[in-house]
mmCIF file of C-alpha atoms and ligand atoms in Angstrom:
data_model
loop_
_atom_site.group_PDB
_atom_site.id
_atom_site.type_symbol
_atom_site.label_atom_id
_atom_site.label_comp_id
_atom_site.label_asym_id
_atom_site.label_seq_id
_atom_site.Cartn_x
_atom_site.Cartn_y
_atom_site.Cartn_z
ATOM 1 C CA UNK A 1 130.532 183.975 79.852
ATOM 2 C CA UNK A 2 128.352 181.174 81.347
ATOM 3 C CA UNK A 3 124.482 182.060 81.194
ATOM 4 C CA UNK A 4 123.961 181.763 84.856
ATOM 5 C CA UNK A 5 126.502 183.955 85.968
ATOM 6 C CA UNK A 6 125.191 186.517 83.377
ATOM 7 C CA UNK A 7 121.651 186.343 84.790
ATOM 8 C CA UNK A 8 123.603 186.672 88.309
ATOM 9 C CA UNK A 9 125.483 189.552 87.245
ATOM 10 C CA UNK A 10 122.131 191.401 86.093
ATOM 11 C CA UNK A 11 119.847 190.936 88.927
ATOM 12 C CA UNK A 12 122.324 192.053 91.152
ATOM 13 C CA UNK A 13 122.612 195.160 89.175
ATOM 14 C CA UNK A 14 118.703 195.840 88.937
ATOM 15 C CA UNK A 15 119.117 195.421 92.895
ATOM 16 C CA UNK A 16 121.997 198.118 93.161
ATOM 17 C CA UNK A 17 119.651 200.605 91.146
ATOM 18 C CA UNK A 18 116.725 200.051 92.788
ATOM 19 C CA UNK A 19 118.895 200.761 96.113
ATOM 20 C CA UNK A 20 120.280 204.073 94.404
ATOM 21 C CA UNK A 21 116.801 204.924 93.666
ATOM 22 C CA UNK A 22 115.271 204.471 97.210
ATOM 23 C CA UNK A 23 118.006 206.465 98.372
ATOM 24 C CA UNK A 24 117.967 209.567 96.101
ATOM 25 C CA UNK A 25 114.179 209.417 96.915
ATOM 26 C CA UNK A 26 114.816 209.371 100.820
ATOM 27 C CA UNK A 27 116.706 212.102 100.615
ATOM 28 C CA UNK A 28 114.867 214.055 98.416
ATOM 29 C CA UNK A 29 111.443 213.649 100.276
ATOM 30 C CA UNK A 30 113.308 213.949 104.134
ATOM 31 C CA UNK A 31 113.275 217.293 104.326
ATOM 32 C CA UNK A 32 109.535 217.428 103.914
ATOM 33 C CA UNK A 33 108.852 215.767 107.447
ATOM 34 C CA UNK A 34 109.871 219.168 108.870
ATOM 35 C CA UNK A 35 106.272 220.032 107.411
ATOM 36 C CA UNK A 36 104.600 217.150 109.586
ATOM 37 C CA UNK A 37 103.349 216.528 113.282
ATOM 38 C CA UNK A 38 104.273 214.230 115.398
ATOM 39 C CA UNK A 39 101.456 212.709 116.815
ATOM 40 C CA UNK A 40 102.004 214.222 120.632
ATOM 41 C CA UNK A 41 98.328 213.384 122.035
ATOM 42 C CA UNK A 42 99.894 210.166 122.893
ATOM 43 C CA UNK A 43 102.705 212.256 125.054
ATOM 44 C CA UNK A 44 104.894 208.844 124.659
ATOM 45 C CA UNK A 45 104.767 209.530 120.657
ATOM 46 C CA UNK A 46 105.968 212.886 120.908
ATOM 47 C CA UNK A 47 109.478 211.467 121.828
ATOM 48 C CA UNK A 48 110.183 210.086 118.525
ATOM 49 C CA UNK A 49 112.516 212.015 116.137
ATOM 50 C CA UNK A 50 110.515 213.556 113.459
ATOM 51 C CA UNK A 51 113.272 213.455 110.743
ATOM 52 C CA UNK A 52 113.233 209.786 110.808
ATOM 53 C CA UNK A 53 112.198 207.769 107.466
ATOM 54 C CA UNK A 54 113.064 204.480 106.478
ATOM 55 C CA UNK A 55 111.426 202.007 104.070
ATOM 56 C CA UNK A 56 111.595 197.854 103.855
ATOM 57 C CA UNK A 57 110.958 196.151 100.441
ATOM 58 C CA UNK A 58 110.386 192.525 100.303
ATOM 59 C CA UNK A 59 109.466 190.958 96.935
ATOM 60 C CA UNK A 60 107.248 187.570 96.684
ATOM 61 C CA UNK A 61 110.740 186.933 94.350
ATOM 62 C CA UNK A 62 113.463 188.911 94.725
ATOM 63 C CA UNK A 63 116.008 190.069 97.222
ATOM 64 C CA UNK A 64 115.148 192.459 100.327
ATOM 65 C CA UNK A 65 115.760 196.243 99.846
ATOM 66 C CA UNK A 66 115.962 198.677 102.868
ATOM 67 C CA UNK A 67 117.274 201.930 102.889
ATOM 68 C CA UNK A 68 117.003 204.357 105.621
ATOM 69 C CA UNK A 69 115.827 204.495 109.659
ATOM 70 C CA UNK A 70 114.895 200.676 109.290
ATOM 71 C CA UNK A 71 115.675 199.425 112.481
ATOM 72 C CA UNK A 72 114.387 201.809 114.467
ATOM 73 C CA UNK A 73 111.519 200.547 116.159
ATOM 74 C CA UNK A 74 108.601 202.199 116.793
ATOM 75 C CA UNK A 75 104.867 200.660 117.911
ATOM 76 C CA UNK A 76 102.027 199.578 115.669
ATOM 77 C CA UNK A 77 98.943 201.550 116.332
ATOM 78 C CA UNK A 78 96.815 201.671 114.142
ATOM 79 C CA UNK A 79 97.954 199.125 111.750
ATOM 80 C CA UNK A 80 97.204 196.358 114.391
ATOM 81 C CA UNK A 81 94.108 196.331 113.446
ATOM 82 C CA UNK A 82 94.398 194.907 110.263
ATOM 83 C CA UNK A 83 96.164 191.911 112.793
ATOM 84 C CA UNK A 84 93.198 191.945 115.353
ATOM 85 C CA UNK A 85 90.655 192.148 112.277
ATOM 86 C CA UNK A 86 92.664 189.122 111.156
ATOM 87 C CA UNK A 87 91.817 187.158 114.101
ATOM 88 C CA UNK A 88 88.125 187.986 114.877
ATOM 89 C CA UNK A 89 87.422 186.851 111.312
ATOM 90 C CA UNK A 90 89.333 183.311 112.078
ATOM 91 C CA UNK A 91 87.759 183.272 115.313
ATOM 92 C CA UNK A 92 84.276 183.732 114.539
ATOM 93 C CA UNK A 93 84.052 184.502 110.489
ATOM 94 C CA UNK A 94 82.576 187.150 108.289
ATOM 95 C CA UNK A 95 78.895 186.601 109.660
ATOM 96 C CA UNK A 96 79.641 187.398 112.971
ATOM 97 C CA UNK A 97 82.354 189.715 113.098
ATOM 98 C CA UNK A 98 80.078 191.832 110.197
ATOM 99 C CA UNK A 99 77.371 192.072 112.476
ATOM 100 C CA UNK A 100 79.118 194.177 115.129
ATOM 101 C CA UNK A 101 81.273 196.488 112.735
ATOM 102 C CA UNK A 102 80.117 197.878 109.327
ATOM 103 C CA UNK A 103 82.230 197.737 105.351
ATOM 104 C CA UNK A 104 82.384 200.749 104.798
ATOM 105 C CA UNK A 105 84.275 203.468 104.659
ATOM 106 C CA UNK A 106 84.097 206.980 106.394
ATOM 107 C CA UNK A 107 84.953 210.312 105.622
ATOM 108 C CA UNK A 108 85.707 211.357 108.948
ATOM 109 C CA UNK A 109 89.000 211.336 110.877
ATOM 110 C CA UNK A 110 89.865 207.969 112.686
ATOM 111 C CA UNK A 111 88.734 209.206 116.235
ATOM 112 C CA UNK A 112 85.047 210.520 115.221
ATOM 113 C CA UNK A 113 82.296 209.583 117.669
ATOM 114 C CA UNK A 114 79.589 211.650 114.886
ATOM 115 C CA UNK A 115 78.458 208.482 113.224
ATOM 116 C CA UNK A 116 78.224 206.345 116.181
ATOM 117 C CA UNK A 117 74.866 208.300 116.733
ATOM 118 C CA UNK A 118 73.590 209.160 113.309
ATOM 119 C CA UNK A 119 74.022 205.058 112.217
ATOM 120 C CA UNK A 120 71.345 202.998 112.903
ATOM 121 C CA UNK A 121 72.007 200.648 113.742
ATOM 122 C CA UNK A 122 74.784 202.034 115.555
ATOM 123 C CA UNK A 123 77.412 199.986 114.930
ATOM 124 C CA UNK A 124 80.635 201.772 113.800
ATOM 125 C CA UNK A 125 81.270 202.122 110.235
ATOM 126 C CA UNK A 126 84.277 200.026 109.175
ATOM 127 C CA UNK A 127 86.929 197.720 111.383
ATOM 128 C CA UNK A 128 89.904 200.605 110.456
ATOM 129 C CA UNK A 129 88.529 203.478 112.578
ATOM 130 C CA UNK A 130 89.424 203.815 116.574
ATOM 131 C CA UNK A 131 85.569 202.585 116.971
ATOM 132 C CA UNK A 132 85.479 199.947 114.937
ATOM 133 C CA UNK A 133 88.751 198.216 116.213
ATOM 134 C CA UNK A 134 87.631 198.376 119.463
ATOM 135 C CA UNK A 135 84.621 196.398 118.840
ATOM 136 C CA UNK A 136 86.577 194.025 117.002
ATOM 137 C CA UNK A 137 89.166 193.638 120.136
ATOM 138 C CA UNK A 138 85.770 193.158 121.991
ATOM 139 C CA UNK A 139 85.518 189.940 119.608
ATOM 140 C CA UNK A 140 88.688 187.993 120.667
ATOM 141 C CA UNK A 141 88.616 184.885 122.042
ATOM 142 C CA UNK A 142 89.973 183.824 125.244
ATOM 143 C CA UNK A 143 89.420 183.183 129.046
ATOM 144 C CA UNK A 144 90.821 186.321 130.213
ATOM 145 C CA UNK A 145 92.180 189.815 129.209
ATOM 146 C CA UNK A 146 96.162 188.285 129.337
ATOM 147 C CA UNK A 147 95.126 185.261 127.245
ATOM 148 C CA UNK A 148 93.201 187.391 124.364
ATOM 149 C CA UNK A 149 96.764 189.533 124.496
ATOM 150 C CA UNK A 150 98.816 186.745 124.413
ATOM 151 C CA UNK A 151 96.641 185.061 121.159
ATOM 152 C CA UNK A 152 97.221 188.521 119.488
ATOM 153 C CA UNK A 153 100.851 188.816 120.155
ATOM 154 C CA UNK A 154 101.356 185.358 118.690
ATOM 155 C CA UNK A 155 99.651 185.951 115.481
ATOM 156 C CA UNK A 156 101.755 188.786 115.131
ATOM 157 C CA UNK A 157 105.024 187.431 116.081
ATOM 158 C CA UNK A 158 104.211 184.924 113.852
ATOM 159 C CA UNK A 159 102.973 186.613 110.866
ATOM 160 C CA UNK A 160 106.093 189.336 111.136
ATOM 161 C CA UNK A 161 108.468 186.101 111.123
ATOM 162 C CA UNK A 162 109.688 187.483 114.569
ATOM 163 C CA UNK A 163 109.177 185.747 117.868
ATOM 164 C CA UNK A 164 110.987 188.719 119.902
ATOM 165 C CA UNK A 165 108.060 191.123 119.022
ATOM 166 C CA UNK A 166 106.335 192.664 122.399
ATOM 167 C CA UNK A 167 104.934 195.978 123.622
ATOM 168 C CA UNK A 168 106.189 199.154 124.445
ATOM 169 C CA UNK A 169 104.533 199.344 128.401
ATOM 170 C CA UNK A 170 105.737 203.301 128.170
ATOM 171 C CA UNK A 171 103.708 204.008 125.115
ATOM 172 C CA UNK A 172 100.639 201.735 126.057
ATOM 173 C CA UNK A 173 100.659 203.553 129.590
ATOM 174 C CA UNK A 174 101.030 207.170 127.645
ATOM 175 C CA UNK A 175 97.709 205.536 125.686
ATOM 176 C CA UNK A 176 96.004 204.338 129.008
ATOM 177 C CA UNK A 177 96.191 207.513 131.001
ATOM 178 C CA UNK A 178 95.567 209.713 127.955
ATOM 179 C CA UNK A 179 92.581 207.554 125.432
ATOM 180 C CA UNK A 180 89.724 208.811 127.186
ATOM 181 C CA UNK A 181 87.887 209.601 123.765
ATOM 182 C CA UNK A 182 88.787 205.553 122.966
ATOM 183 C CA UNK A 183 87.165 205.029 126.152
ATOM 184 C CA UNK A 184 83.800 207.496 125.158
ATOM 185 C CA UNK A 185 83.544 205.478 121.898
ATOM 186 C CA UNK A 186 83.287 202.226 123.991
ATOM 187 C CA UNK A 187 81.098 203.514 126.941
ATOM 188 C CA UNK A 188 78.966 204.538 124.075
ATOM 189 C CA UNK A 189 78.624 201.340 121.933
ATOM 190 C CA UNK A 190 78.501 199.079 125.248
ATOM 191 C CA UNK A 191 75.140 201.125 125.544
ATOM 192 C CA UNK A 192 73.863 200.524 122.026
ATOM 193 C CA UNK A 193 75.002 196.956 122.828
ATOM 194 C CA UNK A 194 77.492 197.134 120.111
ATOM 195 C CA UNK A 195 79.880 195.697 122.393
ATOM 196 C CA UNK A 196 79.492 193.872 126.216
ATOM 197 C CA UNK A 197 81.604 193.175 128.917
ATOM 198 C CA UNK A 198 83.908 195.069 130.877
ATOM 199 C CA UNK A 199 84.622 198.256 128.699
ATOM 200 C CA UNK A 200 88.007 199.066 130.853
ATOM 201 C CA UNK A 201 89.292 195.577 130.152
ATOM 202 C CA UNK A 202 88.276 196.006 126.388
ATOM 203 C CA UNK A 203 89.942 199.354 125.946
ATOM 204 C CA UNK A 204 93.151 198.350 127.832
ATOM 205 C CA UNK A 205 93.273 195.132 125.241
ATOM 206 C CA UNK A 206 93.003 197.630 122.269
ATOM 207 C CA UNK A 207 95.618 200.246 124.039
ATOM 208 C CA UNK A 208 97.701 197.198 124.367
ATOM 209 C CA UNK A 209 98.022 196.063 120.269
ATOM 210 C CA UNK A 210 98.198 199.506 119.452
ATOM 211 C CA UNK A 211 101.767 199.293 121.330
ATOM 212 C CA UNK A 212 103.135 196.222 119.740
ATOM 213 C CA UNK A 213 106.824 197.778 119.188
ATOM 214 C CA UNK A 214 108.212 196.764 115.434
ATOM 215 C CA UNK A 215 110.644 198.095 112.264
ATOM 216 C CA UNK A 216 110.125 198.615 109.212
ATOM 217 C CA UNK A 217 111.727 195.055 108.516
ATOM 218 C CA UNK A 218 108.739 193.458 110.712
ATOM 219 C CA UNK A 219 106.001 195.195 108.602
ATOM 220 C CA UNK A 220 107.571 194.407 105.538
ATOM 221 C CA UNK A 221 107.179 190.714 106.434
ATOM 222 C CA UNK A 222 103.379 191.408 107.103
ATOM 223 C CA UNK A 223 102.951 193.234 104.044
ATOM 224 C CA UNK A 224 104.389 189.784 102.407
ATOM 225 C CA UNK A 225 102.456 187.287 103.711
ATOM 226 C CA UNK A 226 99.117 189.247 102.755
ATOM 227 C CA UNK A 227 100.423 189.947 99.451
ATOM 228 C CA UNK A 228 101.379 185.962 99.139
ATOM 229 C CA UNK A 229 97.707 185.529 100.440
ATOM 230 C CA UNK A 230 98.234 184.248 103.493
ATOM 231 C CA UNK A 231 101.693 182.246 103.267
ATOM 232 C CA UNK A 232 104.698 183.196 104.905
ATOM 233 C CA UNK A 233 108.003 182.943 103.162
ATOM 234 C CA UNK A 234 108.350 179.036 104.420
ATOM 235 C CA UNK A 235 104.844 178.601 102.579
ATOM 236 C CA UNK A 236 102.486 178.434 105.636
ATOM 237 C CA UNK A 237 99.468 179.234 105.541
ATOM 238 C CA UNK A 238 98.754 181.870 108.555
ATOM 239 C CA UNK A 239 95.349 182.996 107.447
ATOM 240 C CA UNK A 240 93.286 181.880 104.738
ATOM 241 C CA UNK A 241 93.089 183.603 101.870
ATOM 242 C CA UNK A 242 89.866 184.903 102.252
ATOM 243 C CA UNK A 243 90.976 186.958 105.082
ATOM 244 C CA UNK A 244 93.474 188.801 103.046
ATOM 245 C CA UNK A 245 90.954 189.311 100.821
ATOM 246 C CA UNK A 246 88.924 191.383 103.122
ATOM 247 C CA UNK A 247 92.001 192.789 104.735
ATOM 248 C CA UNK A 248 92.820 194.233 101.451
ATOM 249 C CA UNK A 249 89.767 195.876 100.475
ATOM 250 C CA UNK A 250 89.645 197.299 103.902
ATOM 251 C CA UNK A 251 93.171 198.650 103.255
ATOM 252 C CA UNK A 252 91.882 199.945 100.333
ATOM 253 C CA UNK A 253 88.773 201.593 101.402
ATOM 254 C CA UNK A 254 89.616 202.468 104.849
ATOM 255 C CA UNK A 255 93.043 201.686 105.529
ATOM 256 C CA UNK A 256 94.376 205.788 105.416
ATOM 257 C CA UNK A 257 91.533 207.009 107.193
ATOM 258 C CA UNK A 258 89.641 210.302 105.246
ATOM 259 C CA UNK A 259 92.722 210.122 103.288
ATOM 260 C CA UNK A 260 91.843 206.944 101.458
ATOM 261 C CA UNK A 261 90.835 208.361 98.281
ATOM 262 C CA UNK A 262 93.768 210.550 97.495
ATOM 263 C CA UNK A 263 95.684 208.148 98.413
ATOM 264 C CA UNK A 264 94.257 205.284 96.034
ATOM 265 C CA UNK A 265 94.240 207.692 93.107
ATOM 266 C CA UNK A 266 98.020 209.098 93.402
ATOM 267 C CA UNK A 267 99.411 205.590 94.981
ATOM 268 C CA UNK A 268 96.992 202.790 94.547
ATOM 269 C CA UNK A 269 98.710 200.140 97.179
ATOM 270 C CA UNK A 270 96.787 198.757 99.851
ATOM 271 C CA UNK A 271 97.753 200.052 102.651
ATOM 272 C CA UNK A 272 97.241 201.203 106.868
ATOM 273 C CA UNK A 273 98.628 203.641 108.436
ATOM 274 C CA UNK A 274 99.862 204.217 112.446
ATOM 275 C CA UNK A 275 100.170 207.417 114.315
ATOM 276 C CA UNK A 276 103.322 206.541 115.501
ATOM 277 C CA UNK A 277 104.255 207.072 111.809
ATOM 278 C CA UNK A 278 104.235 203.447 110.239
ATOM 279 C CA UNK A 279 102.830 202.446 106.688
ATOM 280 C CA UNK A 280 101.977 198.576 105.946
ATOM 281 C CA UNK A 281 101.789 198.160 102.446
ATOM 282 C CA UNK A 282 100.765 194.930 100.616
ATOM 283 C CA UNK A 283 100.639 194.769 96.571
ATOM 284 C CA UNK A 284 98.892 191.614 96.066
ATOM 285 C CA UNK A 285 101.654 188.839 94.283
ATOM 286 C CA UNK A 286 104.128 191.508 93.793
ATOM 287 C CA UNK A 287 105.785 192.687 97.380
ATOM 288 C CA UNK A 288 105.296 193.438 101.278
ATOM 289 C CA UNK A 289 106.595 197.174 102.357
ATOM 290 C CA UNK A 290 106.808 198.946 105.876
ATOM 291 C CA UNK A 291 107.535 202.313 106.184
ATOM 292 C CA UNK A 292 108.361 204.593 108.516
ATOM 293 C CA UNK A 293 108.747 208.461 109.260
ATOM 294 C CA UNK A 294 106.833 209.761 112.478
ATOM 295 C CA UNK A 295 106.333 213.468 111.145
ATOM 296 C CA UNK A 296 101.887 213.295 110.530
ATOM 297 C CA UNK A 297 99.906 215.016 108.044
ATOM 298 C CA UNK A 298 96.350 216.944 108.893
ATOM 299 C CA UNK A 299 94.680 213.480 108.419
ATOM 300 C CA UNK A 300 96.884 211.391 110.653
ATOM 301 C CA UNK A 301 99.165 209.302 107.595
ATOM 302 C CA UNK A 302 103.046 209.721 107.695
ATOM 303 C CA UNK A 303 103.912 212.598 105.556
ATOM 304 C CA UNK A 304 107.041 211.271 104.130
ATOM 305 C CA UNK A 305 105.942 207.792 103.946
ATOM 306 C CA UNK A 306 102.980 208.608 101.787
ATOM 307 C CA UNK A 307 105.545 210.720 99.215
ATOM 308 C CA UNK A 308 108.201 208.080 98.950
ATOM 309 C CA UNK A 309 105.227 205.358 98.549
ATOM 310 C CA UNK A 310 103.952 207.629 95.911
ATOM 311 C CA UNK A 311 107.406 207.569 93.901
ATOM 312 C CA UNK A 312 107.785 203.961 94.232
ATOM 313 C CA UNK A 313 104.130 203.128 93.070
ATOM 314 C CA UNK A 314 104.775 205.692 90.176
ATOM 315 C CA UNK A 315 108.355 204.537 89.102
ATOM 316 C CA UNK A 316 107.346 200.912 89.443
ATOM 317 C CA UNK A 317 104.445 201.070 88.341
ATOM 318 C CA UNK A 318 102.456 199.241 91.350
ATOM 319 C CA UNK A 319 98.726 200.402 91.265
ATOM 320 C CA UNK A 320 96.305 198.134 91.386
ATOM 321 C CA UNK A 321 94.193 199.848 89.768
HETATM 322 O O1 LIG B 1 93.514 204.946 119.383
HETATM 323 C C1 LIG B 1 94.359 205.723 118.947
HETATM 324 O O2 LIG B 1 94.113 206.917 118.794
HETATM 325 C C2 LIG B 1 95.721 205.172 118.583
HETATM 326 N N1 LIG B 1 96.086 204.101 119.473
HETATM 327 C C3 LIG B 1 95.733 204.656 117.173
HETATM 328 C C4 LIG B 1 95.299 205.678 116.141
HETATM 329 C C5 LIG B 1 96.011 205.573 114.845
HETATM 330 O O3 LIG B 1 97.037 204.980 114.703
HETATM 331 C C6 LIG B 1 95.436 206.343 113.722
HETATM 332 N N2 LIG B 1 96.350 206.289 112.595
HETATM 333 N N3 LIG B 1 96.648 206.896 111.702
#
């Protein structure tokens, strides 16, 4: 048989496995989301069905794998802020940006206000945490709240390959009437002078990119273009490769919240979590993922999602460490 059709024949075969795999692994690990929360102090998240996993694959080289709830969409959260971290940095660069948020990481949950007063200077401890990605959404540029929202919704549509991507108004309302400990952190650090100008307007912005709607397909893409450093699939460069640099450690470091450490040890994949139950995961050269299953853990991270990335880092073998 000719060579090429051989090859063909084989890589389509490895592709059918890994399918079977993902699978068997969905449904084994399914069940466990009756265990998790969803997260209902967003009333607007609480509507999501809590069974629901799904999981996107796409290799640097290779051929997309999905397998489970992968079109269902569901909205960003916290994993914008690797998006509106992103953009401060190639608004204003490391200097700046560093100056109003700290590196490093915390072991407190994601909506703390402790630190804010024992740091001094009081700047919040890393970009990941609710306090330190509203300073950074304090950082973008533009003339007016609409425009700033409009420059983040176009990085994203473009970095998820997707020019259909918007907000869900239901969930960012459910957010608005609801994020009064979003708006403590910000009353607080416009009084330290971690952040100025109009705190409402600030906190709305942030509400906002935490209810960009996506899938699992859309993440994927992200998680691509940071693990390609910075080029899409058509080879553009979106953000320099320094970003993804930092964007990755963060993920790293801070990117599951005061589960970070765990989940570096038993998965090692950079990676940020949502409360509405997404996963972005990025293994630098190798692969984007996005993941999905709504049903939380105690510290916030998808329950299912951080089991079936578990098994795939394992069988794989995709630590980076
Ligand atoms: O500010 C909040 O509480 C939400 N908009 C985002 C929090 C979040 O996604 C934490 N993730 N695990």
């Amino acid at each position: 048989m000719d060579n090429e059709i051989v090859k063909g024949m084989s890589s389509m075969l490895q592709v059918l496995t890994k399918q079977k795999r993902l699978k068997q692994w969905i449904n084994e690990i399914q069940p466990i989301s009756k265990k998790g929360r969803l997260a209902t102090y967003i009333p607007q998240l609480g509507t999501a069905n809590p069974d629901a996993l799904g999981i996107v694959i796409c290799p640097l080289d290779g051929d997309v794998l999905a397998e489970g709830n992968t079109s269902t969409p569901f909205t960003l959260q916290s994993i914008s802020k690797v998006i509106t971290l992103a953009l401060a940095l190639m608004d204003h660069g490391p200097d700046k940006v560093f100056s109003h948020v700290g590196m490093e990481p915390t072991g407190d949950p994601f909506n703390s206000i402790v630190k804010l007063e024992m740091m001094k200077p009081s700047k919040p401890l890393n970009p990941m945490i609710n306090a330190g990605a509203i300073a950074v959404s304090s950082l973008i540029k533009g003339k007016n709240a609409d425009e700033k929202f409009e420059r983040i919704l176009d990085l994203t549509r473009k970095l998820l390959n997707n020019p259909g991507i918007t907000y869900s108004e239901d969930v960012y309302w459910s957010e608005w009437e609801t994020g009064d400990r979003n708006r403590a952190l910000a009353y607080f650090m416009r009084e330290t002078k971690v952040i100025e100008g109009d705190v409402e307007e600030i906190v709305s912005l942030y509400f906002k990119h935490c209810s960009i709607e996506v899938t699992c397909f859309d993440l994927a893409q992200l998680g691509y273009v940071l693990a390609n450093y910075g080029r899409n699939q058509r080879g553009e460069q979106l953000m320099p490769a320094d970003v993804t640099r930092v964007v990755h450690s963060f993920m790293v470091t801070c990117g599951m919240y005061n589960g970070s450490g765990e989940f570096a040890i038993k998965v090692g994949i950079p990676a940020k979590s949502g409360v509405a139950g997404g996963i972005l995961a990025s293994v630098p050269q190798k692969m984007g993922i996005g993941v999905y299953g709504p049903a939380l853990n105690e510290k916030g991270n998808s329950i299912c999602g951080v089991l079936l990335l578990q098994k795939l880092s394992e069988a794989w073998n995709l630590s980076i460490f």
